[in-house]
Every structure is written in C-alpha cells, then in structure tokens.
CSV table of C-alpha atoms and ligand atoms in Angstrom, one decimal:
chain,number,residue,atom,x,y,z
A,189,MET,CA,127.1,60.3,55.6
A,190,SER,CA,128.3,63.6,56.8
A,191,LYS,CA,126.5,65.4,59.7
A,192,PRO,CA,124.8,68.3,57.0
A,193,GLU,CA,123.5,65.9,55.0
A,194,THR,CA,121.9,64.0,58.0
A,195,ALA,CA,119.9,67.4,59.2
A,196,ASN,CA,119.2,68.3,55.6
A,197,GLN,CA,117.4,64.9,55.4
A,198,GLN,CA,115.7,65.3,58.6
A,199,THR,CA,114.6,68.8,57.6
A,200,ASN,CA,113.6,67.6,54.7
A,201,GLU,CA,111.4,64.6,56.2
A,202,GLN,CA,109.8,67.0,58.7
A,203,GLN,CA,109.1,69.4,56.1
A,204,LEU,CA,107.2,66.7,54.3
A,205,LYS,CA,105.5,65.2,57.1
A,206,MET,CA,103.8,68.8,58.0
A,207,GLU,CA,102.9,69.3,54.5
A,208,ARG,CA,101.2,65.7,54.6
A,209,ILE,CA,99.5,66.4,57.5
A,210,VAL,CA,98.2,70.0,56.5
A,211,SER,CA,97.3,68.1,53.2
A,212,LEU,CA,95.1,65.5,55.2
A,213,CYS,CA,93.3,68.2,57.3
A,214,LYS,CA,92.4,70.3,54.2
A,215,ARG,CA,91.4,66.9,52.1
A,216,ARG,CA,89.6,64.7,54.8
A,217,GLY,CA,87.4,68.2,56.2
A,218,PHE,CA,89.4,69.1,59.3
A,219,ILE,CA,90.8,72.6,58.9
A,220,PHE,CA,90.5,75.2,55.9
A,221,PRO,CA,91.7,78.5,55.5
A,222,SER,CA,89.2,81.2,56.6
A,223,SER,CA,87.2,82.9,53.6
A,224,GLU,CA,89.6,80.5,51.2
A,225,ILE,CA,87.3,81.4,48.1
A,226,TYR,CA,88.5,84.9,48.9
A,227,GLY,CA,91.9,84.2,48.5
A,228,GLY,CA,92.0,83.7,52.6
A,229,THR,CA,92.8,85.6,55.4
A,230,GLY,CA,96.0,86.0,57.4
A,231,SER,CA,96.3,83.3,59.7
A,232,VAL,CA,92.6,82.3,60.7
A,233,TRP,CA,91.4,79.1,60.0
A,234,ASP,CA,88.4,77.2,60.0
A,235,TYR,CA,87.5,73.6,61.6
A,236,GLY,CA,85.8,71.4,59.3
A,237,PRO,CA,83.1,68.7,59.7
A,238,PHE,CA,85.6,66.4,61.3
A,239,GLY,CA,87.5,69.3,62.7
A,240,VAL,CA,85.5,70.6,65.0
A,241,LEU,CA,84.5,67.3,66.5
A,242,LEU,CA,88.2,66.7,67.2
A,243,LYS,CA,88.3,70.0,68.4
A,244,ASN,CA,85.4,69.1,70.8
A,245,ASN,CA,86.5,66.5,72.1
A,246,VAL,CA,89.9,67.8,73.0
A,247,LYS,CA,87.8,70.9,75.1
A,248,ALA,CA,85.7,68.1,76.6
A,249,ALA,CA,88.6,66.0,77.7
A,250,TRP,CA,90.3,68.8,79.1
A,251,TRP,CA,86.8,70.3,81.1
A,252,ARG,CA,86.5,66.7,82.1
A,253,ALA,CA,90.0,66.3,83.8
A,254,VAL,CA,90.2,69.8,85.1
A,255,VAL,CA,86.7,70.9,86.3
A,256,GLN,CA,84.5,68.0,86.2
A,257,GLU,CA,86.7,65.6,88.0
A,258,ARG,CA,87.9,67.8,90.7
A,259,ALA,CA,86.1,69.6,93.9
A,260,ASP,CA,88.3,72.8,94.1
A,261,MET,CA,87.6,74.1,90.4
A,262,VAL,CA,84.6,76.0,89.3
A,263,GLY,CA,83.9,76.8,85.6
A,264,LEU,CA,83.4,80.1,84.0
A,265,ASP,CA,82.2,81.9,80.1
A,266,ALA,CA,83.0,85.4,80.3
A,267,ALA,CA,82.5,87.9,77.5
A,268,ILE,CA,85.3,88.5,74.5
A,269,LEU,CA,84.5,92.4,74.9
A,270,MET,CA,85.6,93.5,78.4
A,271,HIS,CA,85.5,97.2,79.7
A,272,PRO,CA,88.7,98.8,78.0
A,273,ARG,CA,89.9,99.4,81.5
A,274,VAL,CA,90.7,95.8,82.1
A,275,TRP,CA,93.4,96.1,79.6
A,276,GLU,CA,94.6,99.1,81.2
A,277,ALA,CA,95.0,97.8,84.8
A,278,SER,CA,96.3,94.0,83.3
A,279,GLY,CA,99.0,96.1,81.4
A,280,HIS,CA,98.1,95.1,77.7
A,281,VAL,CA,97.5,98.7,76.5
A,282,LYS,CA,100.7,99.9,77.4
A,283,SER,CA,103.3,96.7,77.0
A,284,PHE,CA,101.4,93.9,75.2
A,285,THR,CA,103.7,95.0,71.9
A,286,ASP,CA,106.2,93.3,69.6
A,287,PRO,CA,109.1,95.6,67.9
A,288,LEU,CA,108.0,96.1,64.7
A,289,VAL,CA,110.3,97.3,61.5
A,290,ASP,CA,109.4,98.7,58.2
A,291,CYS,CA,111.5,97.8,54.8
A,292,LYS,CA,111.9,101.4,53.5
A,293,GLN,CA,111.8,100.1,50.2
A,294,CYS,CA,109.6,96.8,49.8
A,295,LYS,CA,107.2,98.4,52.6
A,296,GLN,CA,106.9,95.0,54.2
A,297,ARG,CA,107.2,95.1,58.0
A,298,PHE,CA,108.9,92.6,60.4
A,299,ARG,CA,109.1,91.7,63.9
A,300,ALA,CA,112.4,93.2,64.7
A,301,ASP,CA,113.6,90.7,67.0
A,302,ASP,CA,112.6,87.7,64.3
A,303,LEU,CA,115.5,89.4,62.3
A,304,ALA,CA,118.8,88.2,62.1
A,305,GLY,CA,120.5,91.3,60.7
A,306,ASP,CA,119.6,94.6,60.1
A,307,ARG,CA,118.7,94.5,56.2
A,308,CYS,CA,115.2,93.5,54.6
A,309,PRO,CA,115.3,89.7,54.7
A,310,ALA,CA,113.0,90.3,51.3
A,311,CYS,CA,114.6,92.7,49.3
A,312,GLY,CA,117.9,93.6,51.4
A,313,GLY,CA,116.3,97.2,51.8
A,314,GLU,CA,117.2,99.6,54.6
A,315,LEU,CA,114.9,98.9,57.7
A,316,THR,CA,113.4,101.6,60.2
A,317,GLU,CA,114.1,101.7,63.6
A,318,ALA,CA,112.0,99.6,65.7
A,319,ARG,CA,109.0,100.4,67.2
A,320,PRO,CA,106.4,98.7,69.6
A,321,PHE,CA,103.2,97.7,67.9
A,322,ASN,CA,100.2,96.7,70.1
A,323,LEU,CA,99.0,93.2,69.0
A,324,MET,CA,95.4,94.3,70.3
A,325,PHE,CA,92.7,94.4,67.6
A,326,LYS,CA,90.8,97.7,68.6
A,327,THR,CA,87.0,98.2,67.7
A,328,PHE,CA,84.1,100.4,69.0
A,329,MET,CA,81.4,99.5,71.5
A,330,GLY,CA,78.3,101.3,70.5
A,331,PRO,CA,77.4,103.6,67.5
A,332,VAL,CA,79.8,106.2,67.6
A,333,GLU,CA,83.3,105.8,66.5
A,334,ASN,CA,85.7,108.2,68.9
A,335,ASP,CA,88.0,107.5,71.6
A,336,ALA,CA,85.6,107.0,74.4
A,337,ALA,CA,84.1,104.0,72.7
A,338,VAL,CA,87.5,102.1,71.9
A,339,THR,CA,87.5,98.7,73.5
A,340,TYR,CA,89.4,95.7,72.0
A,341,LEU,CA,88.8,91.9,71.4
A,342,ARG,CA,90.4,89.9,74.8
A,343,PRO,CA,94.0,89.1,73.7
A,344,GLU,CA,93.6,86.4,76.7
A,345,THR,CA,90.6,84.7,78.5
A,346,CYS,CA,91.8,85.1,82.0
A,347,GLN,CA,91.5,88.4,82.6
A,348,GLY,CA,87.5,87.2,82.6
A,349,ILE,CA,88.3,85.0,85.3
A,350,PHE,CA,90.3,87.3,87.4
A,351,ALA,CA,87.4,90.4,86.8
A,352,ASN,CA,84.8,88.0,88.3
A,353,PHE,CA,86.8,86.5,91.0
A,354,LYS,CA,84.6,88.1,94.0
A,355,ASN,CA,81.3,86.8,92.1
A,356,VAL,CA,82.5,83.4,91.8
A,357,LEU,CA,84.0,83.2,95.1
A,358,VAL,CA,80.9,84.4,96.7
A,359,SER,CA,78.5,82.2,94.6
A,360,SER,CA,80.4,79.6,94.7
A,361,ARG,CA,81.5,79.3,98.5
A,362,LYS,CA,85.1,78.3,97.7
A,363,LYS,CA,88.1,79.0,99.4
A,364,PRO,CA,91.6,79.2,98.2
A,365,PRO,CA,93.3,76.6,97.1
A,366,PHE,CA,90.7,76.6,94.0
A,367,GLY,CA,90.4,77.4,90.8
A,368,ILE,CA,88.5,79.0,87.9
A,369,ALA,CA,88.8,77.2,84.5
A,370,GLN,CA,87.5,78.6,80.9
A,371,ILE,CA,87.6,77.9,77.3
A,372,GLY,CA,87.3,80.6,74.6
A,373,LYS,CA,88.5,82.9,71.9
A,374,SER,CA,91.6,85.2,72.2
A,375,PHE,CA,92.8,87.6,69.6
A,376,ARG,CA,96.0,89.0,68.6
A,377,ASN,CA,97.1,90.9,65.7
A,378,GLU,CA,100.4,88.8,65.5
A,379,ILE,CA,102.8,90.3,62.9
A,380,THR,CA,104.8,87.1,62.8
A,381,THR,CA,102.3,84.3,61.7
A,382,GLY,CA,102.4,80.9,60.2
A,383,ASN,CA,103.3,77.0,60.7
A,384,PHE,CA,100.0,76.3,60.0
A,385,THR,CA,97.7,77.0,63.0
A,386,PHE,CA,100.1,77.3,65.8
A,387,ARG,CA,100.4,81.0,65.7
A,388,SER,CA,97.0,82.4,64.2
A,389,ARG,CA,95.4,85.6,65.0
A,390,GLU,CA,91.9,84.3,66.3
A,391,PHE,CA,92.6,81.2,68.4
A,392,GLU,CA,91.2,79.1,71.7
A,393,GLN,CA,92.8,79.3,74.7
A,394,TYR,CA,92.0,77.1,77.6
A,395,GLU,CA,93.0,78.7,80.9
A,396,ILE,CA,92.9,77.6,84.4
A,397,GLU,CA,93.4,80.4,87.3
A,398,TYR,CA,94.4,78.9,90.7
A,399,PHE,CA,94.0,81.1,93.6
A,400,VAL,CA,95.9,79.6,96.4
A,401,PRO,CA,97.6,81.1,100.0
A,402,PRO,CA,100.7,83.0,99.1
A,403,ASP,CA,103.0,80.5,100.8
A,404,GLU,CA,101.6,78.1,99.0
A,405,ALA,CA,102.3,79.2,95.6
A,406,ASP,CA,106.1,77.3,95.1
A,407,GLN,CA,104.2,73.9,95.6
A,408,TRP,CA,101.1,74.5,93.6
A,409,PHE,CA,103.3,75.4,90.8
A,410,GLU,CA,105.1,72.3,90.7
A,411,TYR,CA,101.7,70.6,91.1
A,412,TRP,CA,100.4,72.1,88.2
A,413,VAL,CA,103.4,71.3,86.0
A,414,GLU,CA,102.9,67.6,86.7
A,415,GLU,CA,99.3,67.3,86.6
A,416,ARG,CA,99.5,69.1,83.0
A,417,LEU,CA,102.0,66.7,81.5
A,418,LYS,CA,100.2,64.2,82.6
A,419,TRP,CA,96.9,65.3,80.8
A,420,TYR,CA,98.9,65.3,77.5
A,421,THR,CA,100.2,61.8,77.9
A,422,ALA,CA,97.2,60.1,79.0
A,423,PHE,CA,95.6,61.2,75.8
A,424,GLY,CA,98.2,59.6,73.8
A,425,VAL,CA,101.1,61.8,72.9
A,426,LYS,CA,104.7,60.6,73.7
A,427,ARG,CA,106.5,61.4,76.7
A,428,ASP,CA,109.8,62.1,74.5
A,429,ASN,CA,108.1,64.5,72.2
A,430,LEU,CA,107.5,66.8,75.3
A,431,ARG,CA,109.7,68.5,77.2
A,432,LEU,CA,109.8,71.4,79.7
A,433,ARG,CA,111.5,75.0,79.5
A,434,GLU,CA,111.4,76.9,82.5
A,435,HIS,CA,111.5,81.0,81.6
A,436,GLY,CA,115.3,82.6,82.4
A,437,GLU,CA,114.7,86.1,84.5
A,438,ASP,CA,115.4,88.3,81.1
A,439,GLU,CA,112.5,86.1,79.5
A,440,LEU,CA,109.3,86.4,82.1
A,441,ALA,CA,106.5,88.4,81.5
A,442,HIS,CA,106.0,91.3,83.7
A,443,TYR,CA,103.5,89.5,85.9
A,444,ALA,CA,105.4,86.6,86.4
A,445,SER,CA,107.8,85.2,89.0
A,446,ARG,CA,107.8,81.7,87.2
A,447,CYS,CA,107.1,80.1,84.4
A,448,SER,CA,107.4,76.8,82.8
A,449,ASP,CA,106.2,75.8,79.2
A,450,ILE,CA,105.5,72.4,78.1
A,451,GLU,CA,107.0,72.1,74.6
A,452,TYR,CA,105.9,69.6,71.9
A,453,ASN,CA,108.4,68.5,69.3
A,454,PHE,CA,106.4,69.6,66.3
A,455,PRO,CA,108.3,69.2,62.4
A,456,PHE,CA,108.9,72.3,62.6
A,457,GLY,CA,111.1,72.1,66.1
A,458,TRP,CA,110.2,72.3,69.8
A,459,SER,CA,107.3,74.8,70.2
A,460,GLU,CA,105.1,75.9,73.4
A,461,LEU,CA,102.0,74.1,74.0
A,462,GLU,CA,101.2,75.8,77.3
A,463,GLY,CA,102.5,77.9,80.1
A,464,ILE,CA,102.4,77.5,83.7
A,465,ALA,CA,103.2,80.7,85.4
A,466,ASN,CA,103.1,81.7,88.7
A,467,ARG,CA,101.2,85.4,88.6
A,468,GLN,CA,101.8,86.0,92.4
A,469,ASP,CA,98.8,88.9,92.8
A,470,PHE,CA,99.7,90.8,90.1
A,471,ASP,CA,96.7,90.9,88.3
A,472,LEU,CA,94.2,90.8,91.7
A,473,ARG,CA,96.2,93.9,93.1
A,474,GLN,CA,95.8,95.6,89.6
A,475,HIS,CA,92.1,95.4,89.5
A,476,GLN,CA,91.5,96.1,93.1
A,477,GLU,CA,93.4,99.4,92.2
A,478,HIS,CA,92.2,100.0,88.9
A,479,SER,CA,88.5,99.3,89.9
A,480,GLY,CA,88.3,100.4,93.2
A,481,ARG,CA,86.8,97.5,94.6
A,482,ASP,CA,88.4,95.2,97.6
A,483,LEU,CA,89.0,91.9,96.0
A,484,ALA,CA,91.1,90.2,99.0
A,485,TYR,CA,89.6,87.0,100.8
A,486,PHE,CA,88.9,86.9,104.5
A,487,ASP,CA,89.9,83.5,105.8
A,488,GLU,CA,87.5,83.1,108.6
A,489,ALA,CA,89.9,80.0,110.4
A,490,THR,CA,92.7,82.4,110.5
A,491,LYS,CA,90.6,85.8,110.5
A,492,GLN,CA,93.4,86.9,107.9
A,493,ARG,CA,92.7,88.6,104.9
A,494,TYR,CA,95.0,88.7,102.0
A,495,LEU,CA,95.0,88.7,97.8
A,496,PRO,CA,95.3,85.3,96.9
A,497,HIS,CA,98.7,84.2,94.4
A,498,VAL,CA,97.7,82.9,91.5
A,499,ILE,CA,99.0,79.6,89.4
A,500,GLU,CA,98.0,79.9,86.0
A,501,PRO,CA,98.0,76.5,83.6
A,502,SER,CA,97.2,78.6,80.4
A,503,GLY,CA,97.1,76.7,76.9
A,504,GLY,CA,96.4,76.8,73.3
A,505,VAL,CA,93.2,74.5,72.1
A,506,ASP,CA,94.2,75.0,68.6
A,507,ARG,CA,98.1,73.8,69.4
A,508,SER,CA,97.2,70.9,71.5
A,509,VAL,CA,94.9,69.9,68.4
A,510,LEU,CA,97.8,70.1,66.2
A,511,ALA,CA,99.8,68.2,68.2
A,512,PHE,CA,97.5,65.4,68.9
A,513,VAL,CA,97.3,65.3,65.2
A,514,VAL,CA,101.2,65.5,64.5
A,515,ASP,CA,101.4,63.0,67.5
A,516,ALA,CA,98.9,60.4,66.1
A,517,TYR,CA,100.3,60.9,62.4
A,518,GLU,CA,101.6,58.0,60.4
A,519,ALA,CA,103.0,57.8,57.0
A,520,ILE,CA,103.3,54.4,56.0
A,521,GLU,CA,105.2,54.1,52.9
A,522,GLY,CA,104.0,51.8,50.6
A,523,GLY,CA,100.4,51.4,52.2
A,524,ARG,CA,99.4,49.1,54.6
A,525,GLY,CA,98.6,46.1,52.2
A,526,SER,CA,96.6,47.1,49.0
A,527,ALA,CA,98.3,46.8,45.8
A,528,GLY,CA,100.7,49.4,44.3
A,529,ALA,CA,99.6,51.9,46.9
A,530,GLU,CA,102.5,54.4,47.8
A,531,VAL,CA,101.9,55.9,51.2
A,532,GLU,CA,99.0,55.6,53.6
A,533,SER,CA,98.2,57.5,56.5
A,534,VAL,CA,96.8,56.3,59.7
A,535,LEU,CA,95.8,58.7,62.3
A,536,ARG,CA,96.2,56.9,65.9
A,537,LEU,CA,94.5,59.1,67.9
A,538,HIS,CA,93.3,58.6,71.4
A,539,PRO,CA,89.7,57.0,71.1
A,540,ARG,CA,88.1,59.8,73.2
A,541,LEU,CA,89.6,62.5,70.5
A,542,ALA,CA,89.0,60.5,67.6
A,543,PRO,CA,86.2,62.6,66.0
A,544,VAL,CA,84.1,58.8,64.8
A,545,LYS,CA,84.1,56.2,66.8
A,546,ALA,CA,83.2,53.3,64.5
A,547,ALA,CA,82.3,53.5,60.8
A,548,VAL,CA,79.3,51.3,59.7
A,549,LEU,CA,80.4,49.4,56.1
A,550,PRO,CA,78.2,47.0,54.1
A,551,LEU,CA,80.7,44.8,52.3
A,552,VAL,CA,78.5,45.3,49.1
A,553,ARG,CA,75.8,47.2,48.0
A,554,ARG,CA,73.3,44.3,47.2
A,555,ASP,CA,71.7,41.0,49.0
A,556,GLY,CA,70.7,43.1,51.4
A,557,MET,CA,73.6,44.4,53.7
A,558,PRO,CA,73.0,47.7,53.4
A,559,ASP,CA,69.6,47.5,55.0
A,560,ARG,CA,71.5,45.4,58.1
A,561,ALA,CA,74.0,47.7,58.2
A,562,ARG,CA,71.6,51.0,58.1
A,563,ALA,CA,70.0,49.4,61.4
A,564,ILE,CA,73.2,48.8,63.1
A,565,TYR,CA,74.3,52.2,62.4
A,566,GLU,CA,71.3,53.7,63.9
A,567,GLU,CA,71.5,51.7,66.8
A,568,LEU,CA,75.4,52.5,67.3
A,569,LYS,CA,74.7,56.4,66.8
A,570,ARG,CA,72.5,56.4,69.9
A,571,HIS,CA,75.4,56.0,72.0
A,572,TRP,CA,78.7,57.9,69.7
A,573,PHE,CA,79.3,59.7,67.1
A,574,VAL,CA,79.4,57.2,64.2
A,575,GLU,CA,79.4,57.1,60.3
A,576,TYR,CA,78.0,54.8,57.6
A,577,ASP,CA,79.6,54.5,54.5
A,578,GLU,CA,78.8,52.1,51.4
A,579,GLY,CA,80.8,54.2,48.7
A,580,GLY,CA,83.4,52.6,47.0
A,581,SER,CA,86.0,49.3,47.4
A,582,ILE,CA,86.1,48.0,51.2
A,583,GLY,CA,89.8,48.8,51.3
A,584,ARG,CA,89.0,52.3,50.2
A,585,ARG,CA,86.7,52.8,53.0
A,586,TYR,CA,89.1,51.6,55.5
A,587,ARG,CA,91.8,53.9,54.2
A,588,ARG,CA,89.2,56.6,54.7
A,589,GLN,CA,88.3,55.9,58.3
A,590,ASP,CA,92.3,55.2,59.0
A,591,GLU,CA,93.0,59.0,57.7
A,592,ILE,CA,90.5,60.4,60.1
A,593,GLY,CA,91.3,58.3,63.0
A,594,THR,CA,88.2,56.3,63.3
A,595,PRO,CA,89.5,53.4,65.8
A,596,PHE,CA,87.0,50.9,64.4
A,597,GLY,CA,85.7,49.5,61.2
A,598,VAL,CA,82.3,47.6,61.6
A,599,THR,CA,81.7,45.3,58.4
A,600,ILE,CA,78.6,43.8,57.1
A,601,ASP,CA,79.1,40.7,55.3
A,602,SER,CA,77.4,37.6,53.5
A,603,GLN,CA,77.9,35.6,57.0
A,604,THR,CA,75.9,38.5,58.6
A,605,LEU,CA,73.1,38.0,56.7
A,606,GLU,CA,73.5,33.9,58.1
A,607,ASP,CA,74.1,34.1,61.4
A,608,ASP,CA,73.9,38.1,62.4
A,609,THR,CA,77.6,38.4,63.2
A,610,VAL,CA,79.7,41.5,61.8
A,611,THR,CA,83.5,41.5,61.8
A,612,VAL,CA,85.4,44.5,63.9
A,613,ARG,CA,88.4,45.8,62.2
A,614,ASP,CA,90.8,47.7,64.7
A,615,ARG,CA,92.5,50.7,63.2
A,616,ASP,CA,95.8,50.2,64.9
A,617,THR,CA,96.3,46.3,64.7
A,618,MET,CA,94.1,46.0,61.4
A,619,GLU,CA,92.8,42.6,63.5
A,620,GLN,CA,89.1,41.4,62.6
A,621,VAL,CA,87.3,39.7,65.1
A,622,ARG,CA,83.9,38.4,64.3
A,623,VAL,CA,81.1,39.7,66.9
A,624,SER,CA,77.4,38.9,67.5
A,625,ALA,CA,75.6,42.2,66.3
A,626,ASP,CA,73.4,41.6,69.6
A,627,ARG,CA,76.6,42.1,71.5
A,628,LEU,CA,78.2,44.9,69.4
A,629,VAL,CA,77.3,48.0,71.7
A,630,GLU,CA,79.0,46.0,74.6
A,631,PHE,CA,81.9,44.9,72.7
A,632,LEU,CA,82.5,48.7,71.5
A,633,ARG,CA,81.3,50.4,74.6
A,634,ASP,CA,84.5,47.9,76.3
A,635,LYS,CA,86.7,48.9,73.6
A,636,LEU,CA,86.0,52.6,74.0
A,637,GLY,CA,86.0,52.8,77.3
A,638,GLU,CA,84.7,56.4,78.5
A,639,CYS,CA,84.0,57.9,75.4
B,868,LIG,N1,97.2,84.3,80.3
B,868,LIG,C1,98.2,84.1,79.8
B,868,LIG,C2,98.5,83.8,78.5
B,868,LIG,O1,98.2,84.3,77.4
B,868,LIG,P1,100.4,83.0,76.7
B,868,LIG,O2,101.9,82.4,76.4
B,868,LIG,O3,100.5,84.4,75.5
B,868,LIG,O4,99.8,83.2,77.9
B,868,LIG,C3,99.1,81.1,76.3
B,868,LIG,O5,99.2,82.6,75.8
B,868,LIG,C4,98.7,79.9,75.3
B,868,LIG,O6,98.1,80.6,74.6
B,868,LIG,C5,100.0,79.5,74.8
B,868,LIG,O7,100.8,78.5,75.5
B,868,LIG,C6,99.4,79.0,73.2
B,868,LIG,O8,98.9,77.4,73.5
B,868,LIG,C7,98.4,79.7,73.6
B,868,LIG,N2,98.7,80.9,71.8
B,868,LIG,C8,99.1,82.0,72.4
B,868,LIG,N3,99.2,83.0,71.2
B,868,LIG,C9,98.9,82.3,70.2
B,868,LIG,C10,98.6,82.4,68.9
B,868,LIG,N4,99.0,83.5,68.3
B,868,LIG,N5,98.1,81.1,68.1
B,868,LIG,C11,97.7,79.9,69.0
B,868,LIG,N6,97.8,80.1,70.0
B,868,LIG,C12,98.2,81.0,70.8
C-alpha cells in the first residue's frame, strides 16, 4: 500500500474513533451540547448524569494527589469575578489577544494565525488586516452599565491564587517551597473552537501555583513535570500516548522563562493537556506594583525578604476527561461474543474514575431474583456509586455497563436463590467468578482499591 493511502486510512480511522466517542458520550449521558434544544451555543458543553460523575472523580483524584496527600500544598476556591485591575496587572487587558481577520465578502471571522493563505477559507473572498481581539468575556458589576462598572469573567483561575498569596501565607503559616491548588471555571471567547470539548469557551482548569525560593525554581520545574506525567499514567493513560513538548523562545508567554506542555495523542493529533511553566516572580511583582501591597516573603531563618518564584502546573479538567475517555475507549469489531453484533464499545476506565463502580443485575425479572438483587444494591450503594438494572437481556445490560466503563457486574441468578452466591463479571476480562453475597463488599473493596 502506498504511503498517502496509509496516512488517509489512519486519518479516517481516527475520525471514525472520534465520531464514535462523541456519539457514545451523547447516547450514554456523558456530554451534551449546551442549550441543544435552541440549536446549541458555540463550544459550550454540559455534563450529563455519567459525565458529572466522571468529571467529579477526575477532580477528586487530582485534589487527593496534589492537596490531600501532600504536606506542602493547600487548597483555595477563589471567585470567578475579580477586581478589574487584576487583569491589568496580569497583562490580560493588554495582551490576552488573538489576531483576528474578517472576510469582506462573507463576513466570517478567523484567527489570522490559523490561515494558510491570505484569502477566506470559506468563500475565497478578500480578508481585512489582522487586528488584536481580546479573549476575555466582559460584563458589568452592579446596576450601572458604564466603563467604570466593566469587569471580566476570569480567563484563568491562577490570578485568584496570586491575589490571595499573602492571605494564604499568613493564615496557613506555610513557607516556600509550598503550593496553592485550585479547581474552577474559566472563560475565554475563543475564535477557533472545536474538537469536541477540547477547546471550549467555558471550561474548568486545575492549577497549582508552587512558590519557591528563586534559586530552587529550576529543580522544582523538573520535579513538577515528572510528577504531573506520573499522575496521568497512574490513572490509566498509556505512556506512549503522552509526550512532553518544551516551548521555544518565540512561543513562551510574556510571564514565563520556561514552559513544557504535556501533550496527549488525541484522534485529531497531539494536543496540549497541561502546561508546566516557570512564571518567575512576574505575577507577585505585578500585583505588588498595581495594588501597592507588599507581597514579599520574609524568611525568619535567613532574615531575607524576597518575592518567591512560581512553578505552575496548569491543566484543563475537560481536556483530561476527554483524554481519559479516549484512552480508555475500545471499539471491538464483531462484538464481545454476542451473536450478530457489529461493533461493541468498552470504556476501560481506571476504577477510581469510572462513574459507576458496579452494576447489580437480576438475571431475569421473576423467581424472586429482583428482590434479592435490590437488597444487594441497597447494601452496595452505602459504599460506592452503583446501579441497579433489570431491563432487557443480560447481554444488553452488560454491554451498556461496558460502554459507561463500569468495572464490575454483579448478577443474581437461580443459584443465588439456593446458596446466596452471586457472579461477579470483570469488565476487562469478562471473566465471571462466584462470590458469596455476604463477602461481596469485601471482595469488591479488594478489587476496587481506594475507590
Ligand atoms: N494559568 C496559565 C494558563 O491558564 P493556559 O495554557 O492558557 O495556561 C492551561 O491554560 C490549561 O487550561 C491548558 O493546558 C488546557 O488544558 C486548559 N485550557 C485552556 N484553554 C482552554 C479551552 N478553551 N478549552 C478547554 N481547556 C482549555
């Protein structure tokens, strides 16, 4: 086969994979387009019943790894609306822009740096000169809509951390090196959107600002790059699907002396999941100047006063969710054993991330099986998020659970009624073992680990 054909074939396969994933997310209640009944809003997404569970599990796994399990980190939940001068100090009012061009003919707008030529990609018309377009969403604070009332929806969560640096330092009695972690919504009026949730206008970030003595910045930068890579692989992302990409000089943000992106091999190509940046003392210095408050740290031991430097691992929750789903997704042509099946999908999610940990399934809806199954469900749901399902053939119910990534299926059959044992089916191997119902919690706890 010639090279271009192979490349095309791969592209088609990747496109099909992405289409199947988007379809599964909609069909099974993970992700819906926002305001769909009104035709949708551009690049804004809603998380459905399983999506919200998955996303919460991803956030909880991050919080546990970077806050709970560390002595050098504290959490924060700052407001989305901040004083407008924050965004002057951070540089966003002046330089958080993309170059924008309009087509004089069809009036469509494009990011100039996305275009290959100087003619409109939609109609071939003539384009205007590029001009800077600020990506922050503007709104008004209070009842009067004038210039003095203008404020912004935050385009990144980290400025809430910098603005609270002194409050946290004093109240938590931490000393550099230490970090502040935060998860929250951010908003950017992106010109180019797309690739499902990958680039949205409303999204969630998880960010760490790790404050260090200036001469330790390089070593902490290396440390956090490794630490964050390990986190993705610990939750099941294949190492081969992750790579690091260091920013070139011309690409670095105005505040950074170094930045390394963790990229994931999405079906639409290698793309950024998270950036780890050395922001130096840029932000604390800017806020110190603009607010007139002293933001320096005084080291009692060395009697030195300094502005800490900052290493920032900044990731996107929605992008991580998408990467976990893509990595876990497998389409099995010909099915997993059901007669006549064309393709069946399995989400091999890490048990900690899986929305539902176990499904309780009576084999048939008679002979007292549903009653016993309900009792087992009531018991299990005190420990984990579990589902009870008695509708349709057992094969169909297993397939539904495979598609939402449920690690275990607990089936109540005629033997259960004789000796009170149940079968436990493993999502990945499809192996079934018989377990006594009174040992089921213990059995699942052993298998599910720290869920
Ligand atoms: N505080 C630094 C900062 O915000 P960034 O590279 O602009 O850096 C950090 O954003 C992360 O936020 C990205 O790696 C990405 O995962 C996520 N992110 C940024 N823009 C996004 C968007 N429009 N949609 C979804 N996620 C986005």
